[in-house]
Amino acid sequence: MNTGSGGPGEVAMTADDARTGEARTEAEQGLGSRAPEFVKARRVLHLSWQVGIFIVGLAVVIAGIIMLPLPGPGWVVIFGGMAIWATEFVWAQLVLRWTKRKVTEAAQRALDPRVRKRNIILTSIGLVVIGAILGFYVWKFGFEMPWKIKDQ
């Protein structure tokens, strides 16, 4: 069982590592199935386990895709489905590692004071432009909806 938040370069300890007193970084941890040993020991049971994990992960990912245009945390649910797949499939583990790395890099870039200042300035300019357009619309047409405006 891993401890810690699993951030990049963070040292995580498994039960085996705790017994031996060793710690491994995320990159050093092995990829592969995290199924219980009694499941991995029986081929048919392990295959059934993987099929079940795939179906559950697929259902969660599909629910996330449905939530993208609808109200709901679509991307969070999609990444949750990927995390379910990552318990069994190496490809999903690699995708999640890549995604974590990219999200961490983006968060660090967003917290850079120069980037934050630029983003605040651009957002302010955008809000002023939108406000000017809305003000002009209300001045010209009042509070009428666009589809109810008569020829003037």
Short mmCIF file of C-alpha atoms in Angstrom, two decimals:
data_model
loop_
_atom_site.label_atom_id
_atom_site.label_comp_id
_atom_site.label_asym_id
_atom_site.label_seq_id
_atom_site.Cartn_x
_atom_site.Cartn_y
_atom_site.Cartn_z
CA MET A 1 0.00 0.00 0.00
CA ASN A 2 1.44 3.33 -1.01
CA THR A 3 1.62 6.28 1.33
CA GLY A 4 1.89 9.93 0.45
CA SER A 5 0.21 11.94 -2.25
CA GLY A 6 2.25 10.47 -5.10
CA GLY A 7 3.64 13.78 -6.34
CA PRO A 8 6.56 13.85 -8.78
CA GLY A 9 9.77 12.66 -7.20
CA GLU A 10 7.99 11.96 -3.94
CA VAL A 11 9.20 8.92 -2.12
CA ALA A 12 6.50 6.33 -1.57
CA MET A 13 6.84 3.22 0.54
CA THR A 14 5.13 -0.06 -0.07
CA ALA A 15 4.64 -2.71 2.60
CA ASP A 16 7.71 -4.58 1.26
CA ASP A 17 9.77 -1.39 1.36
CA ALA A 18 8.71 -0.76 4.96
CA ARG A 19 9.99 -4.22 5.95
CA THR A 20 13.33 -3.71 4.20
CA GLY A 21 13.65 -0.05 5.16
CA GLU A 22 13.95 1.04 1.53
CA ALA A 23 11.93 3.73 -0.24
CA ARG A 24 11.40 4.11 -3.97
CA THR A 25 10.42 7.14 -6.02
CA GLU A 26 7.41 6.93 -8.31
CA ALA A 27 9.64 6.32 -11.35
CA GLU A 28 11.28 3.35 -9.64
CA GLN A 29 8.01 1.68 -8.65
CA GLY A 30 7.07 -1.23 -10.82
CA LEU A 31 4.34 -1.01 -13.37
CA GLY A 32 1.69 -3.66 -13.69
CA SER A 33 -1.23 -5.22 -11.96
CA ARG A 34 -2.10 -4.27 -8.41
CA ALA A 35 -4.49 -7.15 -8.02
CA PRO A 36 -4.29 -9.21 -4.83
CA GLU A 37 -1.77 -12.04 -4.97
CA PHE A 38 -4.41 -14.79 -4.80
CA VAL A 39 -6.02 -13.27 -7.92
CA LYS A 40 -2.72 -12.99 -9.80
CA ALA A 41 -1.87 -16.60 -8.92
CA ARG A 42 -4.83 -17.96 -10.93
CA ARG A 43 -4.78 -17.09 -14.63
CA VAL A 44 -8.53 -17.31 -15.29
CA LEU A 45 -9.35 -15.35 -12.13
CA HIS A 46 -6.77 -12.68 -13.04
CA LEU A 47 -8.15 -12.37 -16.58
CA SER A 48 -11.68 -12.06 -15.17
CA TRP A 49 -10.41 -9.45 -12.72
CA GLN A 50 -8.86 -7.44 -15.57
CA VAL A 51 -12.03 -7.65 -17.64
CA GLY A 52 -14.06 -6.43 -14.65
CA ILE A 53 -11.64 -3.55 -14.02
CA PHE A 54 -11.76 -2.63 -17.71
CA ILE A 55 -15.58 -2.60 -17.76
CA VAL A 56 -15.85 -0.54 -14.56
CA GLY A 57 -13.20 1.92 -15.81
CA LEU A 58 -14.93 2.14 -19.19
CA ALA A 59 -18.28 2.91 -17.54
CA VAL A 60 -16.67 5.69 -15.48
CA VAL A 61 -14.87 7.16 -18.51
CA ILE A 62 -18.08 7.08 -20.58
CA ALA A 63 -19.94 8.81 -17.72
CA GLY A 64 -17.22 11.47 -17.71
CA ILE A 65 -17.50 11.94 -21.47
CA ILE A 66 -21.25 12.35 -21.11
CA MET A 67 -20.67 14.95 -18.39
CA LEU A 68 -18.41 17.08 -20.60
CA PRO A 69 -21.28 18.95 -22.32
CA LEU A 70 -23.65 18.44 -19.38
CA PRO A 71 -23.34 19.79 -15.85
CA GLY A 72 -20.90 17.72 -13.87
CA PRO A 73 -17.20 17.23 -13.27
CA GLY A 74 -16.51 15.52 -16.63
CA TRP A 75 -12.70 15.68 -16.68
CA VAL A 76 -12.41 14.63 -13.04
CA VAL A 77 -14.60 11.60 -13.70
CA ILE A 78 -12.61 10.71 -16.85
CA PHE A 79 -9.35 10.83 -14.88
CA GLY A 80 -11.03 8.76 -12.18
CA GLY A 81 -11.81 6.10 -14.78
CA MET A 82 -8.21 6.25 -15.95
CA ALA A 83 -7.09 5.75 -12.34
CA ILE A 84 -9.32 2.67 -12.13
CA TRP A 85 -7.70 1.31 -15.31
CA ALA A 86 -4.26 2.16 -13.92
CA THR A 87 -4.75 -0.38 -11.15
CA GLU A 88 -4.40 -3.11 -13.78
CA PHE A 89 -3.01 -1.80 -17.06
CA VAL A 90 0.48 -0.46 -17.70
CA TRP A 91 -0.66 1.82 -20.53
CA ALA A 92 -3.09 3.59 -18.19
CA GLN A 93 -0.36 3.93 -15.54
CA LEU A 94 1.90 5.59 -18.10
CA VAL A 95 -0.88 7.93 -19.27
CA LEU A 96 -1.62 8.94 -15.67
CA ARG A 97 2.07 9.57 -14.93
CA TRP A 98 2.34 11.75 -18.05
CA THR A 99 -0.87 13.60 -17.12
CA LYS A 100 0.29 14.20 -13.53
CA ARG A 101 3.59 15.55 -14.81
CA LYS A 102 1.90 17.90 -17.29
CA VAL A 103 -0.65 19.15 -14.71
CA THR A 104 2.14 19.80 -12.20
CA GLU A 105 4.16 21.70 -14.81
CA ALA A 106 1.10 23.77 -15.79
CA ALA A 107 0.36 24.57 -12.15
CA GLN A 108 3.94 25.69 -11.59
CA ARG A 109 3.81 27.86 -14.71
CA ALA A 110 0.48 29.36 -13.64
CA LEU A 111 1.93 30.29 -10.25
CA ASP A 112 4.86 32.12 -11.86
CA PRO A 113 4.37 35.82 -10.90
CA ARG A 114 5.01 37.08 -14.45
CA VAL A 115 2.48 34.64 -15.93
CA ARG A 116 -0.09 35.48 -13.24
CA LYS A 117 0.33 39.20 -13.92
CA ARG A 118 -0.08 38.64 -17.67
CA ASN A 119 -3.17 36.48 -17.12
CA ILE A 120 -4.75 39.08 -14.82
CA ILE A 121 -4.09 41.83 -17.37
CA LEU A 122 -5.52 39.78 -20.25
CA THR A 123 -8.58 38.82 -18.21
CA SER A 124 -9.16 42.45 -17.23
CA ILE A 125 -8.89 43.59 -20.86
CA GLY A 126 -11.28 40.84 -21.94
CA LEU A 127 -13.82 41.81 -19.28
CA VAL A 128 -13.62 45.49 -20.30
CA VAL A 129 -14.19 44.56 -23.97
CA ILE A 130 -17.15 42.32 -23.10
CA GLY A 131 -18.57 45.05 -20.84
CA ALA A 132 -18.25 47.63 -23.64
CA ILE A 133 -20.00 45.33 -26.12
CA LEU A 134 -22.82 44.59 -23.66
CA GLY A 135 -23.12 48.29 -22.81
CA PHE A 136 -23.39 49.20 -26.48
CA TYR A 137 -26.01 46.49 -27.03
CA VAL A 138 -28.14 47.67 -24.11
CA TRP A 139 -27.77 51.32 -25.21
CA LYS A 140 -28.77 50.48 -28.80
CA PHE A 141 -31.51 47.88 -28.25
CA GLY A 142 -32.41 47.98 -24.56
CA PHE A 143 -32.99 44.71 -22.80
CA GLU A 144 -34.62 43.02 -25.82
CA MET A 145 -33.40 39.60 -26.78
CA PRO A 146 -31.66 39.41 -30.17
CA TRP A 147 -34.40 37.25 -31.71
CA LYS A 148 -37.09 39.79 -30.69
CA ILE A 149 -35.42 42.90 -32.17
CA LYS A 150 -37.56 44.46 -34.86
CA ASP A 151 -36.03 46.22 -37.85
CA GLN A 152 -35.11 49.73 -36.80
#
